[in-house]
Coordinates of C-alpha atoms in Angstrom, one line a residue:
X29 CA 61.7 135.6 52.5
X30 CA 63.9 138.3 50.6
X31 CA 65.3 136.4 47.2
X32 CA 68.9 136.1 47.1
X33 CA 70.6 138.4 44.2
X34 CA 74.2 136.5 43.1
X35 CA 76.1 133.3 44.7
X36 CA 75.0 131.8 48.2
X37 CA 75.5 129.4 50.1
X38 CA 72.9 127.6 52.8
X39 CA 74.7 125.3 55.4
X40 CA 72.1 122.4 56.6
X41 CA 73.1 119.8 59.2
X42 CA 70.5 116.7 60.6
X43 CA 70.8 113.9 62.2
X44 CA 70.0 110.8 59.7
X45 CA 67.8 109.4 62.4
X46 CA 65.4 112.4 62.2
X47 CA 64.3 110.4 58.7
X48 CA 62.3 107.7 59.2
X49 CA 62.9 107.0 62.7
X50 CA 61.9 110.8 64.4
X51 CA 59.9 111.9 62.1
X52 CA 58.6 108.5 60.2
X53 CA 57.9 108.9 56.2
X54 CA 60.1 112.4 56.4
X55 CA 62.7 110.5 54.4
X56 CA 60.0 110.7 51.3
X57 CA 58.5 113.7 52.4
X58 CA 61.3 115.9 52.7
X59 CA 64.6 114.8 52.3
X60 CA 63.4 112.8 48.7
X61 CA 61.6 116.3 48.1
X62 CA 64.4 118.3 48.5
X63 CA 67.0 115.9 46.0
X64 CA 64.3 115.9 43.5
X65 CA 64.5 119.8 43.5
X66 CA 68.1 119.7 43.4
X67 CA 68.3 118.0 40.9
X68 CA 65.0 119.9 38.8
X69 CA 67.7 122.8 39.5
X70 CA 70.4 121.2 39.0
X71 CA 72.3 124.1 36.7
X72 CA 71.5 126.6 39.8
X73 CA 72.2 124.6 42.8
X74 CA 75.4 122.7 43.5
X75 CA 75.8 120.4 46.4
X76 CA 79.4 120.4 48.2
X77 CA 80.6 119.6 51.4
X78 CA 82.3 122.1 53.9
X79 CA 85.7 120.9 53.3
X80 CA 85.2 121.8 49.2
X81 CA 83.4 125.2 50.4
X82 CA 86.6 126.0 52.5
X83 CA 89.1 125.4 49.5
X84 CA 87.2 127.9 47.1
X85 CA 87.4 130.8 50.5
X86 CA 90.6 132.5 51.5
X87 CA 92.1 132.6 54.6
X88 CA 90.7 135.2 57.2
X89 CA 91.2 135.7 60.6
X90 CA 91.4 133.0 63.3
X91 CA 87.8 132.8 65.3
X92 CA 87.2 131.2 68.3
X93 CA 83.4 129.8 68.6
X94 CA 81.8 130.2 71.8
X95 CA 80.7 127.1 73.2
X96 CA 77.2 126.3 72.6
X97 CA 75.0 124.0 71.2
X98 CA 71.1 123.6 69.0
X99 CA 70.2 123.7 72.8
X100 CA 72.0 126.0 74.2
X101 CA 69.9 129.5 75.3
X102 CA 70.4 132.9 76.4
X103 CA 69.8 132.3 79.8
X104 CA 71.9 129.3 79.6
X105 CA 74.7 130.8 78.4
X106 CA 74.3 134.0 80.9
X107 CA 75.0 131.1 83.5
X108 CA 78.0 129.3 82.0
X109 CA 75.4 126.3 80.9
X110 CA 75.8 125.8 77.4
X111 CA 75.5 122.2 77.2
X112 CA 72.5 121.8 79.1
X113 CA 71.6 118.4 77.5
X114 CA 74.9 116.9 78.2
X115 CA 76.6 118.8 81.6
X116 CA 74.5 120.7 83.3
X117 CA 76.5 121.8 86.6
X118 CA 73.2 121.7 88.3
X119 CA 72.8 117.8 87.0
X120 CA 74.1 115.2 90.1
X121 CA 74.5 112.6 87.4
X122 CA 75.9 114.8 85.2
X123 CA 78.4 115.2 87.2
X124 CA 79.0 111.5 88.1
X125 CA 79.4 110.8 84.5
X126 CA 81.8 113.1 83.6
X127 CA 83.8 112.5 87.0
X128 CA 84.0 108.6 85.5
X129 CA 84.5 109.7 82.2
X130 CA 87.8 111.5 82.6
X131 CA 88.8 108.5 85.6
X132 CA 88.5 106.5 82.4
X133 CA 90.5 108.4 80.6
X134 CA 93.1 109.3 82.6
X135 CA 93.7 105.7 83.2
X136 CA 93.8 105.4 79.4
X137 CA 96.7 107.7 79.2
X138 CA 98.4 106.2 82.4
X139 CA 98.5 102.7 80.7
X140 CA 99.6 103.9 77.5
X141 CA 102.6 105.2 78.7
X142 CA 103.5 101.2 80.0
X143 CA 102.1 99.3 77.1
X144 CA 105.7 97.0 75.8
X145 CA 104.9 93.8 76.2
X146 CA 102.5 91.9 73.8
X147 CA 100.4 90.8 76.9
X148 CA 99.9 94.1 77.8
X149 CA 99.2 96.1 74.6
X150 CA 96.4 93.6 73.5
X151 CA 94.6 94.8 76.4
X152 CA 95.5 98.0 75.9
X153 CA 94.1 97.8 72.5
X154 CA 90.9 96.7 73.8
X155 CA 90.6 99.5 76.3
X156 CA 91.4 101.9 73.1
X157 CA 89.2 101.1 71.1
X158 CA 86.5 100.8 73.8
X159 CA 87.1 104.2 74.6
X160 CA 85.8 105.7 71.5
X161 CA 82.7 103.9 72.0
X162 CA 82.4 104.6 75.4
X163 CA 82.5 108.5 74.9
X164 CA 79.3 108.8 72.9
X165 CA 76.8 111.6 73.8
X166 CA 73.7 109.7 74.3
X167 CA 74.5 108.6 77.7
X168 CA 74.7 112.2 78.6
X169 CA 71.5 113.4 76.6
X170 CA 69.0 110.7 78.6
X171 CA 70.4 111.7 81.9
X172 CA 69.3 115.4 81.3
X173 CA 65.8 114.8 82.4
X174 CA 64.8 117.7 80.4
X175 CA 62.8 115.8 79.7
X176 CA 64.7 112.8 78.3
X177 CA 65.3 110.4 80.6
X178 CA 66.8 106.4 80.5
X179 CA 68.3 105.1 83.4
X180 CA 69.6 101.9 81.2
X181 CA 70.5 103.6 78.4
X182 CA 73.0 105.7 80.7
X183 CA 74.0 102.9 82.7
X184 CA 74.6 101.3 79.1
X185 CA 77.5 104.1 78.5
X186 CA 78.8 103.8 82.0
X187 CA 79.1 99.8 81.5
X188 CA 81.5 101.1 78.2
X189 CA 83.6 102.8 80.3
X190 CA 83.8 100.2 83.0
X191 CA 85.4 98.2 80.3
X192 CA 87.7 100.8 79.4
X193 CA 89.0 100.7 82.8
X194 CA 88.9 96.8 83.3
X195 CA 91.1 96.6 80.2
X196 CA 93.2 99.6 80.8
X197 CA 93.9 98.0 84.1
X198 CA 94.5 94.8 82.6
X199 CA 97.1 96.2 80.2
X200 CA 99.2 97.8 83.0
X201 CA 99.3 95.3 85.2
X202 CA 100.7 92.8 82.6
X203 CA 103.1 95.7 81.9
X204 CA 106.8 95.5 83.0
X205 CA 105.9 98.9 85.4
X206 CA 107.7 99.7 88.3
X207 CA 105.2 99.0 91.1
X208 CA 104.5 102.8 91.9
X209 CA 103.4 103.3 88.5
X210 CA 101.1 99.7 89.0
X211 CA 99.8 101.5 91.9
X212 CA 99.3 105.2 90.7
X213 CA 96.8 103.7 88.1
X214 CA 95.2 101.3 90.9
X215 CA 93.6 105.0 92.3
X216 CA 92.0 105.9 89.0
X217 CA 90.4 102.1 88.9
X218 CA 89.4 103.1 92.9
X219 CA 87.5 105.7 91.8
X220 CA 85.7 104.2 88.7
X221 CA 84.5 101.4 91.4
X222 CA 83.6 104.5 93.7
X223 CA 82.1 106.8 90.8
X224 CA 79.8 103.7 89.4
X225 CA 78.1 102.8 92.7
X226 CA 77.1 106.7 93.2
X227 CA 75.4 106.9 89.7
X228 CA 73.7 103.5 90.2
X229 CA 72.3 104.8 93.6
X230 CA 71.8 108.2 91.7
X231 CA 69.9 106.1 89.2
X232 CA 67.7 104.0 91.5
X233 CA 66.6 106.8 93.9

């Protein structure tokens, strides 16, 4: 390519499980590679993260990103499908398991709002901490079928979030709520039961 006349900057990003486990040796084969050339060029190449690339940059104006992702295309976006990988409108279980994820979370907030006694914030503490667990991306990614595909590993996630809701349930109902509020989060739990028998058949068909 052109060579770069004065400072620049080059922004990389990988997953750490493209070395070795992807792509097996590419942790000698590239990534050693590159560190060795840093630091053969050590006087003109500095490593730093974003946050110390930001702090030597003025402010500028406010941008909003459109949403996209590495596998986001044209014609995707043209549709309003941007995270094709992840929620794909056109996707049944897609839909399923973003349907139970924000059931899950709903419930999350619904309990939080009741958690006093010490019964009932242990289990909302469980349910918490579940949560963040139970939102990770891979359950998404091997429902795409394009062309990854795991019907265990996505039941693996929805399982996660069935927790969340057991012990967001639990936490509520060993709450001092009024019984409205005990029975405004029974309809969230309804649904979780409902949503996790439609991606199971969803799965098995």
């Amino acid at each position: 390519g052109q060579a770069l006349h004065g400072d620049g900057y080059v922004v990389t990003a990988m997953d750490a499980e493209t070395f070795g486990h992807h792509i097996p040796g590419w942790h000698q084969q590239f990534l050693a590679e590159c560190f060795r050339l840093l630091a053969e060029h050590r006087n003109a190449v500095m490593i730093a993260t974003l946050s110390e690339l930001l702090a030597g940059f003025p402010g500028g104006q406010e941008v909003v990103p459109r949403a996209s992702s590495w596998s986001s295309t044209l014609e995707g976006l043209a549709q309003k499908n941007p995270y094709p990988l992840w929620k794909d409108p056109a996707n049944r279980i897609h839909q399923l398991q973003w349907q139970h994820t924000e059931t899950s979370v709903e419930l999350i907030h619904h309990a939080m709002r009741w958690t006093e006694s010490e019964e009932s914030r242990k289990f909302f503490n469980i349910a918490r901490n579940l949560q963040d667990a139970a939102l990770h991306s891979c359950q998404y990614w091997w429902a795409s079928r394009s062309p990854m595909w795991d019907i265990n590993l996505v039941h693996r996630g929805l399982l996660l979030q069935r927790e969340v809701v057991l012990n967001a349930c639990k936490a509520l109902r060993a709450s001092r709520a009024s019984p409205e509020a005990k029975r405004e989060g029974e309809l969230p739990k309804a649904s979780s039961d409902r949503l996790y028998q439609q991606t199971v058949e969803e799965l098995l068909s």
